[in-house]
Short mmCIF file of C-alpha atoms in Angstrom, two decimals:
data_model
loop_
_atom_site.label_atom_id
_atom_site.label_comp_id
_atom_site.label_asym_id
_atom_site.label_seq_id
_atom_site.Cartn_x
_atom_site.Cartn_y
_atom_site.Cartn_z
CA MET A 346 11.42 2.16 -35.62
CA ASP A 347 10.04 -0.53 -37.89
CA TYR A 348 8.08 -3.47 -36.49
CA LEU A 349 7.33 -6.94 -37.77
CA LYS A 350 3.56 -6.91 -37.55
CA VAL A 351 2.16 -10.27 -36.50
CA SER A 352 -1.52 -11.17 -36.66
CA SER A 353 -3.43 -14.17 -35.38
CA LYS A 354 -3.33 -15.52 -38.95
CA SER A 355 0.46 -15.17 -39.32
CA SER A 356 2.42 -18.38 -39.88
CA PRO A 357 4.83 -18.81 -36.91
CA ALA A 358 7.36 -20.58 -39.16
CA SER A 359 7.35 -17.69 -41.66
CA VAL A 360 7.70 -15.09 -38.91
CA ALA A 361 10.50 -17.19 -37.36
CA GLY A 362 12.35 -17.16 -40.67
CA ALA A 363 12.02 -13.38 -40.84
CA ILE A 364 13.29 -13.02 -37.25
CA ALA A 365 16.27 -15.33 -37.88
CA GLY A 366 17.12 -13.54 -41.13
CA LEU A 367 17.08 -10.12 -39.48
CA VAL A 368 19.18 -11.37 -36.55
CA LYS A 369 21.76 -12.89 -38.93
CA ASP A 370 21.88 -9.58 -40.86
CA GLY A 371 22.44 -7.65 -37.63
CA VAL A 372 19.14 -5.76 -37.93
CA PRO A 373 17.27 -4.95 -34.69
CA VAL A 374 14.08 -7.02 -34.38
CA ASN A 375 10.90 -5.55 -32.93
CA ILE A 376 7.51 -7.19 -33.22
CA GLN A 377 4.06 -5.63 -32.86
CA CYS A 378 0.89 -7.62 -32.07
CA VAL A 379 -2.69 -6.67 -31.32
CA GLY A 380 -4.80 -9.31 -29.60
CA ALA A 381 -4.16 -12.56 -27.79
CA GLY A 382 -4.02 -14.65 -30.97
CA ALA A 383 -1.37 -12.40 -32.48
CA VAL A 384 0.72 -12.51 -29.30
CA ASN A 385 0.44 -16.31 -29.32
CA GLN A 386 1.72 -16.53 -32.90
CA ALA A 387 4.57 -14.10 -32.15
CA VAL A 388 5.75 -16.06 -29.10
CA LYS A 389 5.65 -19.31 -31.08
CA ALA A 390 7.69 -17.62 -33.84
CA ILE A 391 10.31 -16.45 -31.34
CA ALA A 392 10.63 -19.98 -29.95
CA ILE A 393 11.03 -21.41 -33.46
CA ALA A 394 13.56 -18.73 -34.43
CA ARG A 395 15.56 -19.53 -31.30
CA GLY A 396 15.75 -23.14 -32.48
CA PHE A 397 17.03 -21.95 -35.87
CA LEU A 398 19.68 -19.67 -34.34
CA ILE A 399 21.16 -21.63 -31.41
CA PRO A 400 23.07 -24.09 -33.66
CA THR A 401 24.73 -21.06 -35.32
CA GLY A 402 26.08 -19.76 -32.00
CA VAL A 403 23.38 -17.14 -31.47
CA ASP A 404 20.65 -17.11 -28.83
CA ILE A 405 17.76 -14.67 -28.51
CA SER A 406 15.54 -13.46 -25.69
CA CYS A 407 12.68 -11.00 -25.68
CA ALA A 408 10.98 -8.32 -23.62
CA PRO A 409 7.33 -7.27 -24.10
CA THR A 410 5.90 -3.78 -23.57
CA PHE A 411 2.47 -2.19 -24.01
CA SER A 412 1.90 0.54 -26.56
CA ASP A 413 -1.19 2.59 -27.42
CA ILE A 414 -1.66 2.68 -31.20
CA GLU A 415 -4.34 3.86 -33.60
CA ILE A 416 -5.90 1.50 -36.15
CA SER A 417 -8.55 2.88 -38.52
CA GLY A 418 -9.11 5.86 -36.24
CA GLU A 419 -9.62 3.63 -33.21
CA SER A 420 -7.29 3.53 -30.21
CA ARG A 421 -5.96 0.03 -29.42
CA THR A 422 -3.39 -1.46 -27.09
CA ALA A 423 -0.60 -3.37 -28.79
CA ILE A 424 2.08 -5.61 -27.37
CA ARG A 425 5.51 -4.75 -28.71
CA ILE A 426 8.22 -7.35 -28.28
CA ALA A 427 11.90 -6.41 -28.47
CA VAL A 428 14.19 -9.29 -29.44
CA TYR A 429 17.69 -9.29 -27.92
CA VAL A 430 20.64 -11.14 -29.43
CA HIS A 431 23.20 -13.06 -27.37
CA ARG A 432 26.35 -14.62 -28.83
CA ILE A 433 27.07 -18.10 -27.48
CA PRO A 434 30.76 -18.85 -26.89
CA ALA A 435 32.11 -21.96 -28.61
CA PRO A 436 32.02 -25.00 -26.33
CA THR A 437 35.31 -26.02 -24.73
CA THR A 438 36.41 -29.21 -23.04
CA THR A 439 37.56 -29.31 -19.42
CA SER A 440 41.17 -29.18 -20.63
CA GLY A 441 40.53 -25.75 -22.15
CA VAL A 442 40.94 -27.01 -25.74
CA ASP A 443 38.16 -26.20 -28.20
CA ALA A 444 35.86 -29.14 -28.74
CA ASP A 445 36.17 -28.67 -32.53
CA SER A 446 39.99 -28.62 -32.64
CA PRO A 447 41.97 -31.70 -33.70
CA ARG A 448 42.79 -34.12 -30.88
CA GLN A 449 46.38 -34.75 -29.88
CA ALA A 450 47.62 -38.29 -29.23
#
């Protein structure tokens, strides 16, 4: 499984764009971070991506897990964040007619 690797120096807006693009393409999104700064940037990116996606009828949520990884021969603990996609139904009025449909007189 491939991961978007986020560091403390990653731009949250750039990572958010990558997340939104993958979601729109139907590609599973998994993020890997090592360290508090990287986790901070990843969470900010998820919040920004959510703002990009909600107007398109898509919402996202996430679930973090721990993972032991090896970096340069050294064992480290990473946070891996799975991003879940939720389709938002089109809004309807109380009469049951779609809000976007033409109004009848």
